PDB file of C-alpha atoms and ligand atoms in Angstrom:
ATOM      1  CA  MET A   1      31.512-152.183  16.699  1.00 79.00           C
ATOM      2  CA  THR A   2      32.846-152.219  19.888  1.00 94.00           C
ATOM      3  CA  LEU A   3      31.444-149.749  22.280  1.00 97.00           C
ATOM      4  CA  PRO A   4      33.868-147.896  24.910  1.00 98.00           C
ATOM      5  CA  LYS A   5      34.060-149.381  28.021  1.00 98.00           C
ATOM      6  CA  HIS A   6      34.434-145.926  29.521  1.00 98.00           C
ATOM      7  CA  ILE A   7      33.183-142.619  28.641  1.00 99.00           C
ATOM      8  CA  ALA A   8      34.508-139.429  30.542  1.00 99.00           C
ATOM      9  CA  ILE A   9      32.907-135.815  29.764  1.00 99.00           C
ATOM     10  CA  ILE A  10      34.210-132.492  30.189  1.00 99.00           C
ATOM     11  CA  MET A  11      30.735-131.077  30.694  1.00 98.00           C
ATOM     12  CA  ASP A  12      31.684-127.320  29.722  1.00 98.00           C
ATOM     13  CA  GLY A  13      29.799-124.460  27.888  1.00 98.00           C
ATOM     14  CA  ASN A  14      27.036-123.661  30.399  1.00 98.00           C
ATOM     15  CA  GLY A  15      28.344-120.078  31.354  1.00 98.00           C
ATOM     16  CA  ARG A  16      28.596-119.350  27.665  1.00 98.00           C
ATOM     17  CA  TRP A  17      24.712-121.062  26.859  1.00 98.00           C
ATOM     18  CA  ALA A  18      23.426-118.794  29.583  1.00 98.00           C
ATOM     19  CA  GLN A  19      25.325-115.450  28.418  1.00 98.00           C
ATOM     20  CA  ARG A  20      24.018-115.925  24.907  1.00 98.00           C
ATOM     21  CA  ARG A  21      20.390-115.801  26.065  1.00 98.00           C
ATOM     22  CA  GLY A  22      21.085-112.883  28.562  1.00 98.00           C
ATOM     23  CA  LEU A  23      20.665-115.418  31.425  1.00 98.00           C
ATOM     24  CA  PRO A  24      23.256-115.370  34.541  1.00 98.00           C
ATOM     25  CA  ARG A  25      25.661-118.101  34.358  1.00 98.00           C
ATOM     26  CA  VAL A  26      23.882-120.321  37.097  1.00 98.00           C
ATOM     27  CA  ALA A  27      20.887-120.915  34.511  1.00 98.00           C
ATOM     28  CA  GLY A  28      23.494-122.683  32.467  1.00 98.00           C
ATOM     29  CA  HIS A  29      24.485-125.063  35.443  1.00 98.00           C
ATOM     30  CA  ARG A  30      20.614-125.775  36.175  1.00 98.00           C
ATOM     31  CA  GLU A  31      20.017-126.857  32.404  1.00 98.00           C
ATOM     32  CA  GLY A  32      23.215-128.892  32.268  1.00 98.00           C
ATOM     33  CA  LEU A  33      22.342-130.692  35.223  1.00 98.00           C
ATOM     34  CA  ARG A  34      19.240-131.902  33.200  1.00 98.00           C
ATOM     35  CA  VAL A  35      21.180-132.844  30.038  1.00 98.00           C
ATOM     36  CA  ALA A  36      23.485-134.526  32.735  1.00 98.00           C
ATOM     37  CA  LYS A  37      20.529-136.814  33.604  1.00 97.00           C
ATOM     38  CA  GLU A  38      19.593-137.277  30.282  1.00 97.00           C
ATOM     39  CA  ILE A  39      22.986-138.360  28.940  1.00 98.00           C
ATOM     40  CA  VAL A  40      23.566-140.975  32.116  1.00 97.00           C
ATOM     41  CA  ALA A  41      19.973-142.298  31.015  1.00 96.00           C
ATOM     42  CA  GLU A  42      21.185-142.638  27.287  1.00 97.00           C
ATOM     43  CA  THR A  43      24.886-144.276  28.562  1.00 98.00           C
ATOM     44  CA  ALA A  44      22.919-146.961  30.625  1.00 96.00           C
ATOM     45  CA  ARG A  45      20.696-147.663  28.090  1.00 96.00           C
ATOM     46  CA  LEU A  46      23.824-148.163  25.653  1.00 97.00           C
ATOM     47  CA  GLY A  47      24.991-150.741  28.006  1.00 97.00           C
ATOM     48  CA  ILE A  48      28.536-148.748  28.418  1.00 98.00           C
ATOM     49  CA  PRO A  49      30.161-149.942  31.794  1.00 98.00           C
ATOM     50  CA  VAL A  50      31.323-146.933  33.219  1.00 98.00           C
ATOM     51  CA  LEU A  51      30.830-142.969  32.572  1.00 98.00           C
ATOM     52  CA  THR A  52      32.902-140.296  34.303  1.00 99.00           C
ATOM     53  CA  LEU A  53      31.159-136.930  34.526  1.00 98.00           C
ATOM     54  CA  PHE A  54      33.201-133.965  35.408  1.00 98.00           C
ATOM     55  CA  ALA A  55      31.301-131.569  37.565  1.00 98.00           C
ATOM     56  CA  PHE A  56      33.751-129.515  39.421  1.00 98.00           C
ATOM     57  CA  SER A  57      37.338-129.255  39.214  1.00 98.00           C
ATOM     58  CA  THR A  58      39.629-128.142  41.952  1.00 98.00           C
ATOM     59  CA  GLU A  59      40.676-124.802  39.823  1.00 98.00           C
ATOM     60  CA  ASN A  60      36.642-124.008  39.676  1.00 98.00           C
ATOM     61  CA  TRP A  61      36.993-122.396  42.969  1.00 98.00           C
ATOM     62  CA  ARG A  62      38.444-119.551  41.701  1.00 98.00           C
ATOM     63  CA  ARG A  63      35.255-118.455  40.120  1.00 98.00           C
ATOM     64  CA  PRO A  64      32.917-115.886  42.040  1.00 97.00           C
ATOM     65  CA  PRO A  65      31.661-117.491  45.529  1.00 97.00           C
ATOM     66  CA  GLU A  66      27.952-117.224  44.413  1.00 97.00           C
ATOM     67  CA  GLU A  67      28.445-119.035  41.313  1.00 98.00           C
ATOM     68  CA  VAL A  68      30.741-121.500  43.369  1.00 97.00           C
ATOM     69  CA  GLY A  69      27.935-121.838  46.223  1.00 97.00           C
ATOM     70  CA  PHE A  70      25.021-122.585  43.357  1.00 98.00           C
ATOM     71  CA  LEU A  71      27.078-125.235  42.018  1.00 97.00           C
ATOM     72  CA  MET A  72      27.716-126.789  45.259  1.00 97.00           C
ATOM     73  CA  GLU A  73      23.932-126.772  46.298  1.00 96.00           C
ATOM     74  CA  LEU A  74      23.052-128.003  42.875  1.00 97.00           C
ATOM     75  CA  LEU A  75      25.222-131.152  43.522  1.00 96.00           C
ATOM     76  CA  GLU A  76      24.194-131.675  46.923  1.00 95.00           C
ATOM     77  CA  GLU A  77      20.227-131.439  45.565  1.00 95.00           C
ATOM     78  CA  ALA A  78      20.687-133.754  42.480  1.00 96.00           C
ATOM     79  CA  VAL A  79      22.468-136.589  44.068  1.00 95.00           C
ATOM     80  CA  ALA A  80      19.680-136.396  47.092  1.00 93.00           C
ATOM     81  CA  GLN A  81      17.007-136.052  44.555  1.00 94.00           C
ATOM     82  CA  GLU A  82      17.841-138.514  41.790  1.00 94.00           C
ATOM     83  CA  LEU A  83      18.403-141.353  44.092  1.00 93.00           C
ATOM     84  CA  ALA A  84      15.394-142.987  43.138  1.00 92.00           C
ATOM     85  CA  GLU A  85      16.208-142.016  39.693  1.00 92.00           C
ATOM     86  CA  LEU A  86      19.500-143.456  39.604  1.00 95.00           C
ATOM     87  CA  ALA A  87      18.319-146.881  41.255  1.00 91.00           C
ATOM     88  CA  ARG A  88      15.595-147.264  38.133  1.00 90.00           C
ATOM     89  CA  HIS A  89      18.504-147.211  36.439  1.00 92.00           C
ATOM     90  CA  ASN A  90      20.474-149.610  38.388  1.00 96.00           C
ATOM     91  CA  VAL A  91      23.389-147.091  38.362  1.00 97.00           C
ATOM     92  CA  VAL A  92      25.958-147.649  41.010  1.00 98.00           C
ATOM     93  CA  LEU A  93      27.366-144.063  42.133  1.00 98.00           C
ATOM     94  CA  ARG A  94      30.759-143.265  42.987  1.00 98.00           C
ATOM     95  CA  ALA A  95      32.510-140.222  43.376  1.00 98.00           C
ATOM     96  CA  ILE A  96      36.596-138.889  42.673  1.00 98.00           C
ATOM     97  CA  GLY A  97      37.952-135.735  43.481  1.00 98.00           C
ATOM     98  CA  ARG A  98      38.864-134.359  47.029  1.00 98.00           C
ATOM     99  CA  LEU A  99      35.875-134.763  48.519  1.00 97.00           C
ATOM    100  CA  GLY A 100      36.796-134.231  51.778  1.00 97.00           C
ATOM    101  CA  GLU A 101      36.838-130.311  50.857  1.00 97.00           C
ATOM    102  CA  LEU A 102      33.141-130.450  49.870  1.00 96.00           C
ATOM    103  CA  SER A 103      30.818-128.916  52.517  1.00 94.00           C
ATOM    104  CA  PRO A 104      29.603-132.013  55.365  1.00 95.00           C
ATOM    105  CA  ARG A 105      25.958-131.950  53.704  1.00 93.00           C
ATOM    106  CA  ALA A 106      27.143-132.502  50.262  1.00 95.00           C
ATOM    107  CA  GLN A 107      29.692-135.431  51.626  1.00 96.00           C
ATOM    108  CA  SER A 108      26.611-137.046  53.542  1.00 95.00           C
ATOM    109  CA  ALA A 109      24.470-136.631  50.561  1.00 95.00           C
ATOM    110  CA  LEU A 110      27.138-138.417  48.940  1.00 97.00           C
ATOM    111  CA  ALA A 111      28.004-141.017  50.683  1.00 97.00           C
ATOM    112  CA  ARG A 112      24.356-141.874  51.453  1.00 95.00           C
ATOM    113  CA  ALA A 113      23.932-142.248  47.618  1.00 96.00           C
ATOM    114  CA  MET A 114      27.025-144.783  47.399  1.00 97.00           C
ATOM    115  CA  GLU A 115      25.952-147.007  49.784  1.00 96.00           C
ATOM    116  CA  THR A 116      22.430-147.100  48.543  1.00 95.00           C
ATOM    117  CA  THR A 117      23.471-147.991  45.032  1.00 97.00           C
ATOM    118  CA  ALA A 118      26.570-150.035  45.510  1.00 96.00           C
ATOM    119  CA  HIS A 119      24.493-153.022  45.334  1.00 96.00           C
ATOM    120  CA  ASN A 120      23.311-151.800  41.823  1.00 97.00           C
ATOM    121  CA  THR A 121      24.763-153.800  38.699  1.00 97.00           C
ATOM    122  CA  GLY A 122      24.586-151.681  35.854  1.00 97.00           C
ATOM    123  CA  LEU A 123      25.998-148.612  34.924  1.00 98.00           C
ATOM    124  CA  ILE A 124      28.913-146.894  37.255  1.00 98.00           C
ATOM    125  CA  LEU A 125      28.359-143.246  37.219  1.00 98.00           C
ATOM    126  CA  ASN A 126      31.527-141.873  38.601  1.00 98.00           C
ATOM    127  CA  LEU A 127      31.074-138.147  39.496  1.00 98.00           C
ATOM    128  CA  ALA A 128      34.535-135.453  39.459  1.00 98.00           C
ATOM    129  CA  ILE A 129      33.785-133.113  42.333  1.00 98.00           C
ATOM    130  CA  ASN A 130      36.417-131.336  43.444  1.00 98.00           C
ATOM    131  CA  TYR A 131      39.101-133.160  41.053  1.00 98.00           C
ATOM    132  CA  GLY A 132      42.104-132.442  39.584  1.00 98.00           C
ATOM    133  CA  GLY A 133      44.399-134.752  38.019  1.00 98.00           C
ATOM    134  CA  ARG A 134      47.586-133.287  39.438  1.00 98.00           C
ATOM    135  CA  ALA A 135      45.751-133.479  42.872  1.00 98.00           C
ATOM    136  CA  GLU A 136      44.846-136.797  42.806  1.00 98.00           C
ATOM    137  CA  ILE A 137      48.396-137.630  41.516  1.00 98.00           C
ATOM    138  CA  VAL A 138      49.763-135.797  44.352  1.00 98.00           C
ATOM    139  CA  ASP A 139      47.721-137.357  46.806  1.00 98.00           C
ATOM    140  CA  ALA A 140      48.848-140.638  45.342  1.00 98.00           C
ATOM    141  CA  VAL A 141      52.154-140.349  45.658  1.00 98.00           C
ATOM    142  CA  ARG A 142      51.646-139.001  49.444  1.00 98.00           C
ATOM    143  CA  ALA A 143      49.894-142.570  49.983  1.00 98.00           C
ATOM    144  CA  VAL A 144      52.810-144.541  48.520  1.00 98.00           C
ATOM    145  CA  ALA A 145      55.126-142.227  50.370  1.00 98.00           C
ATOM    146  CA  GLN A 146      53.678-143.725  53.847  1.00 98.00           C
ATOM    147  CA  ARG A 147      53.463-147.261  52.440  1.00 98.00           C
ATOM    148  CA  VAL A 148      57.008-146.941  51.830  1.00 98.00           C
ATOM    149  CA  GLN A 149      57.757-145.222  55.398  1.00 98.00           C
ATOM    150  CA  GLN A 150      55.782-147.996  57.225  1.00 98.00           C
ATOM    151  CA  GLY A 151      57.853-150.715  55.466  1.00 97.00           C
ATOM    152  CA  GLU A 152      54.890-151.682  53.732  1.00 97.00           C
ATOM    153  CA  LEU A 153      55.894-151.248  50.205  1.00 97.00           C
ATOM    154  CA  THR A 154      59.443-150.936  48.540  1.00 97.00           C
ATOM    155  CA  PRO A 155      60.574-148.128  45.812  1.00 97.00           C
ATOM    156  CA  GLU A 156      60.942-150.769  43.385  1.00 97.00           C
ATOM    157  CA  MET A 157      57.537-152.496  44.187  1.00 97.00           C
ATOM    158  CA  VAL A 158      56.289-149.428  42.574  1.00 98.00           C
ATOM    159  CA  ASN A 159      55.213-149.880  39.189  1.00 98.00           C
ATOM    160  CA  GLU A 160      52.211-148.297  37.182  1.00 98.00           C
ATOM    161  CA  GLU A 161      49.711-151.156  37.957  1.00 97.00           C
ATOM    162  CA  VAL A 162      50.282-150.416  41.867  1.00 98.00           C
ATOM    163  CA  PHE A 163      50.611-146.599  41.533  1.00 98.00           C
ATOM    164  CA  SER A 164      47.263-146.950  39.856  1.00 98.00           C
ATOM    165  CA  SER A 165      45.679-148.866  42.415  1.00 98.00           C
ATOM    166  CA  PHE A 166      46.426-145.524  44.872  1.00 98.00           C
ATOM    167  CA  LEU A 167      44.485-143.431  42.462  1.00 98.00           C
ATOM    168  CA  THR A 168      40.786-142.680  43.187  1.00 97.00           C
ATOM    169  CA  THR A 169      39.755-144.706  39.805  1.00 98.00           C
ATOM    170  CA  ALA A 170      41.085-147.868  41.729  1.00 97.00           C
ATOM    171  CA  GLY A 171      39.337-150.507  40.156  1.00 96.00           C
ATOM    172  CA  LEU A 172      37.735-148.787  37.090  1.00 98.00           C
ATOM    173  CA  PRO A 173      39.105-149.102  33.602  1.00 98.00           C
ATOM    174  CA  ASP A 174      40.752-146.140  31.934  1.00 98.00           C
ATOM    175  CA  PRO A 175      38.617-143.986  29.790  1.00 98.00           C
ATOM    176  CA  ASP A 176      38.820-145.082  26.200  1.00 98.00           C
ATOM    177  CA  LEU A 177      36.956-141.919  25.221  1.00 98.00           C
ATOM    178  CA  ILE A 178      37.121-138.316  26.649  1.00 98.00           C
ATOM    179  CA  ILE A 179      34.481-136.119  25.158  1.00 99.00           C
ATOM    180  CA  ARG A 180      34.506-132.391  25.691  1.00 99.00           C
ATOM    181  CA  SER A 181      31.681-130.092  25.212  1.00 98.00           C
ATOM    182  CA  GLY A 182      31.746-126.302  24.398  1.00 98.00           C
ATOM    183  CA  GLY A 183      34.794-126.608  22.050  1.00 98.00           C
ATOM    184  CA  GLU A 184      37.989-126.261  24.050  1.00 98.00           C
ATOM    185  CA  LEU A 185      40.529-128.510  23.128  1.00 98.00           C
ATOM    186  CA  ARG A 186      42.451-129.075  26.302  1.00 98.00           C
ATOM    187  CA  LEU A 187      41.918-131.328  29.302  1.00 98.00           C
ATOM    188  CA  SER A 188      41.797-128.654  32.178  1.00 98.00           C
ATOM    189  CA  ASN A 189      43.367-130.861  34.784  1.00 98.00           C
ATOM    190  CA  PHE A 190      41.329-134.078  33.851  1.00 98.00           C
ATOM    191  CA  LEU A 191      42.065-137.678  34.160  1.00 98.00           C
ATOM    192  CA  LEU A 192      45.707-136.951  33.673  1.00 98.00           C
ATOM    193  CA  TRP A 193      47.438-140.110  34.072  1.00 98.00           C
ATOM    194  CA  GLN A 194      44.158-142.544  33.279  1.00 98.00           C
ATOM    195  CA  GLY A 195      43.415-140.572  30.046  1.00 98.00           C
ATOM    196  CA  ALA A 196      47.222-141.370  28.748  1.00 98.00           C
ATOM    197  CA  TYR A 197      45.684-143.385  25.738  1.00 98.00           C
ATOM    198  CA  ALA A 198      42.078-142.114  25.621  1.00 98.00           C
ATOM    199  CA  GLU A 199      40.617-140.731  22.296  1.00 98.00           C
ATOM    200  CA  PHE A 200      40.045-137.069  22.983  1.00 98.00           C
ATOM    201  CA  TYR A 201      36.541-135.762  21.007  1.00 98.00           C
ATOM    202  CA  SER A 202      35.570-132.172  21.230  1.00 98.00           C
ATOM    203  CA  THR A 203      32.361-130.542  19.737  1.00 98.00           C
ATOM    204  CA  PRO A 204      31.535-127.189  19.731  1.00 98.00           C
ATOM    205  CA  VAL A 205      27.805-127.635  21.439  1.00 98.00           C
ATOM    206  CA  LEU A 206      27.703-126.423  24.417  1.00 98.00           C
ATOM    207  CA  TRP A 207      26.931-128.626  27.272  1.00 99.00           C
ATOM    208  CA  PRO A 208      23.437-127.652  27.785  1.00 98.00           C
ATOM    209  CA  ASP A 209      22.362-128.233  23.953  1.00 98.00           C
ATOM    210  CA  PHE A 210      24.150-131.632  24.523  1.00 99.00           C
ATOM    211  CA  ARG A 211      21.571-134.517  23.254  1.00 98.00           C
ATOM    212  CA  PRO A 212      21.899-138.055  22.925  1.00 98.00           C
ATOM    213  CA  CYS A 213      22.894-137.889  19.267  1.00 98.00           C
ATOM    214  CA  ASP A 214      25.858-135.606  20.199  1.00 98.00           C
ATOM    215  CA  LEU A 215      26.701-138.630  22.304  1.00 98.00           C
ATOM    216  CA  HIS A 216      26.134-141.257  19.452  1.00 98.00           C
ATOM    217  CA  ALA A 217      28.261-138.828  17.098  1.00 98.00           C
ATOM    218  CA  ALA A 218      31.263-138.901  19.490  1.00 98.00           C
ATOM    219  CA  ILE A 219      31.010-142.938  19.790  1.00 98.00           C
ATOM    220  CA  GLU A 220      30.672-143.149  16.328  1.00 98.00           C
ATOM    221  CA  ALA A 221      33.834-140.963  15.790  1.00 98.00           C
ATOM    222  CA  TYR A 222      35.536-143.043  18.479  1.00 98.00           C
ATOM    223  CA  GLN A 223      34.919-146.209  16.356  1.00 97.00           C
ATOM    224  CA  GLN A 224      36.469-144.746  13.484  1.00 96.00           C
ATOM    225  CA  ARG A 225      39.675-144.113  15.139  1.00 96.00           C
ATOM    226  CA  GLU A 226      42.475-146.722  15.014  1.00 94.00           C
ATOM    227  CA  ARG A 227      44.344-147.303  18.539  1.00 93.00           C
ATOM    228  CA  ARG A 228      47.898-148.171  18.354  1.00 93.00           C
ATOM    229  CA  PHE A 229      49.131-147.680  22.166  1.00 94.00           C
ATOM    230  CA  GLY A 230      52.346-146.866  20.292  1.00 94.00           C
ATOM    231  CA  SER A 231      52.540-149.958  18.085  1.00 93.00           C
ATOM    232  CA  VAL A 232      52.210-149.795  14.590  1.00 93.00           C
ATOM    233  CA  SER A 233      49.247-149.670  12.462  1.00 87.00           C
ATOM    234  CA  VAL A 234      47.713-153.170  11.683  1.00 79.00           C
ATOM    235  CA  LYS A 235      47.569-152.636   8.163  1.00 74.00           C
ATOM    236  CA  GLY A 236      51.331-151.514   8.381  1.00 66.00           C
ATOM    237  CA  ARG A 237      52.554-154.501  10.005  1.00 66.00           C
ATOM    238  CA  GLU A 238      50.887-156.579   6.820  1.00 61.00           C
ATOM    239  CA  GLU A 239      52.909-154.770   4.316  1.00 57.00           C
TER     240      GLU A 239
HETATM  241  C1  IPE B   1      31.171-125.812  32.482  1.00 58.79           C
HETATM  242  O1  IPE B   1      30.640-124.610  32.514  1.00 58.79           O
HETATM  243  C2  IPE B   1      30.706-126.447  34.221  1.00 58.79           C
HETATM  244  C3  IPE B   1      31.262-126.315  35.221  1.00 58.79           C
HETATM  245  C4  IPE B   1      32.922-126.039  35.021  1.00 58.79           C
HETATM  246  C5  IPE B   1      31.224-126.513  36.571  1.00 58.79           C
HETATM  247  P1  IPE B   1      31.356-123.420  32.380  1.00 58.79           P
HETATM  248  O2  IPE B   1      30.449-122.785  33.631  1.00 58.79           O
HETATM  249  O3  IPE B   1      32.750-123.605  32.747  1.00 58.79           O
HETATM  250  O4  IPE B   1      30.783-122.788  31.115  1.00 58.79           O
HETATM  251  P2  IPE B   1      31.874-121.654  30.423  1.00 58.79           P
HETATM  252  O5  IPE B   1      32.907-122.527  29.711  1.00 58.79           O
HETATM  253  O6  IPE B   1      32.108-120.839  31.251  1.00 58.79           O
HETATM  254  O7  IPE B   1      30.629-121.470  29.187  1.00 58.79           O
HETATM  255  C1  IPE B   2      36.563-128.018  32.876  1.00 58.79           C
HETATM  256  O1  IPE B   2      35.895-126.590  32.631  1.00 58.79           O
HETATM  257  C2  IPE B   2      35.908-128.417  34.613  1.00 58.79           C
HETATM  258  C3  IPE B   2      34.468-128.735  34.165  1.00 58.79           C
HETATM  259  C4  IPE B   2      33.794-129.129  32.880  1.00 58.79           C
HETATM  260  C5  IPE B   2      33.806-129.277  35.538  1.00 58.79           C
HETATM  261  P1  IPE B   2      36.433-125.139  32.737  1.00 58.79           P
HETATM  262  O2  IPE B   2      35.526-124.085  32.299  1.00 58.79           O
HETATM  263  O3  IPE B   2      36.721-125.351  34.150  1.00 58.79           O
HETATM  264  O4  IPE B   2      37.922-125.370  32.000  1.00 58.79           O
HETATM  265  P2  IPE B   2      38.992-124.026  31.637  1.00 58.79           P
HETATM  266  O5  IPE B   2      38.843-123.093  32.481  1.00 58.79           O
HETATM  267  O6  IPE B   2      38.331-123.794  30.471  1.00 58.79           O
HETATM  268  O7  IPE B   2      39.811-124.639  31.358  1.00 58.79           O
HETATM  269 MG1   MG B   3      34.227-123.798  31.131  1.00 58.79          MG
END
């Protein structure tokens, strides 16, 4: 059975998990981080080449400032403290999103972690932080327009492949499987371009309750799907 080359996860449901226990929402985020680490280790163990985790969206700034502040600190702390663990699992850290809008401390923690892990050869862990699919496409359009203005590119040269190279995911395969925990059936602005043909899997399991067995269930469901990419079924072709 073929494994997905790139799994992307919308880690949703932290707030509800906490609220159901009478805890503040941020307690759910802390637990969510613990789960994220466990899933990173399991993805690496399975030999999946790329894992993208949606950690913070361009829309998540709309949350109460205390929650945003907590999430930013948690992220910064996690990136700095998990460096040794990432190295132990031979993980290459990458990040996508408008990183320039993060705090200088978060930016430098990320830069340091990316630099330190750049020569590892295992799982590429791609963190989507202050990421929005529309923002990413707008940024890419601006970059393309600039190249055209400078005479380095003509409009005719812009095709899907060229455009993809202007996205922050340049060089990574498109996600084969997008998993969403927390039960919602929407993309919430995640990997809009790259997810064009991704298989979507939603589970009601809240992110802090998500376990390796839930990852296995998603991969098994993926393996049952027939990906046609607009063509006809292999079976249909034989008839
Ligand atoms: C996802 O959990 C984590 C982030 C968006 C950072 P939520 O905080 O959205 O949890 P729910 O959806 O409110 O339960
Ligand atoms: C998506 O979850 C973003 C992340 C998991 C980081 P949200 O909780 O922000 O999405 P909506 O608001 O339910 O669409
Ligand atoms: Mg949510």
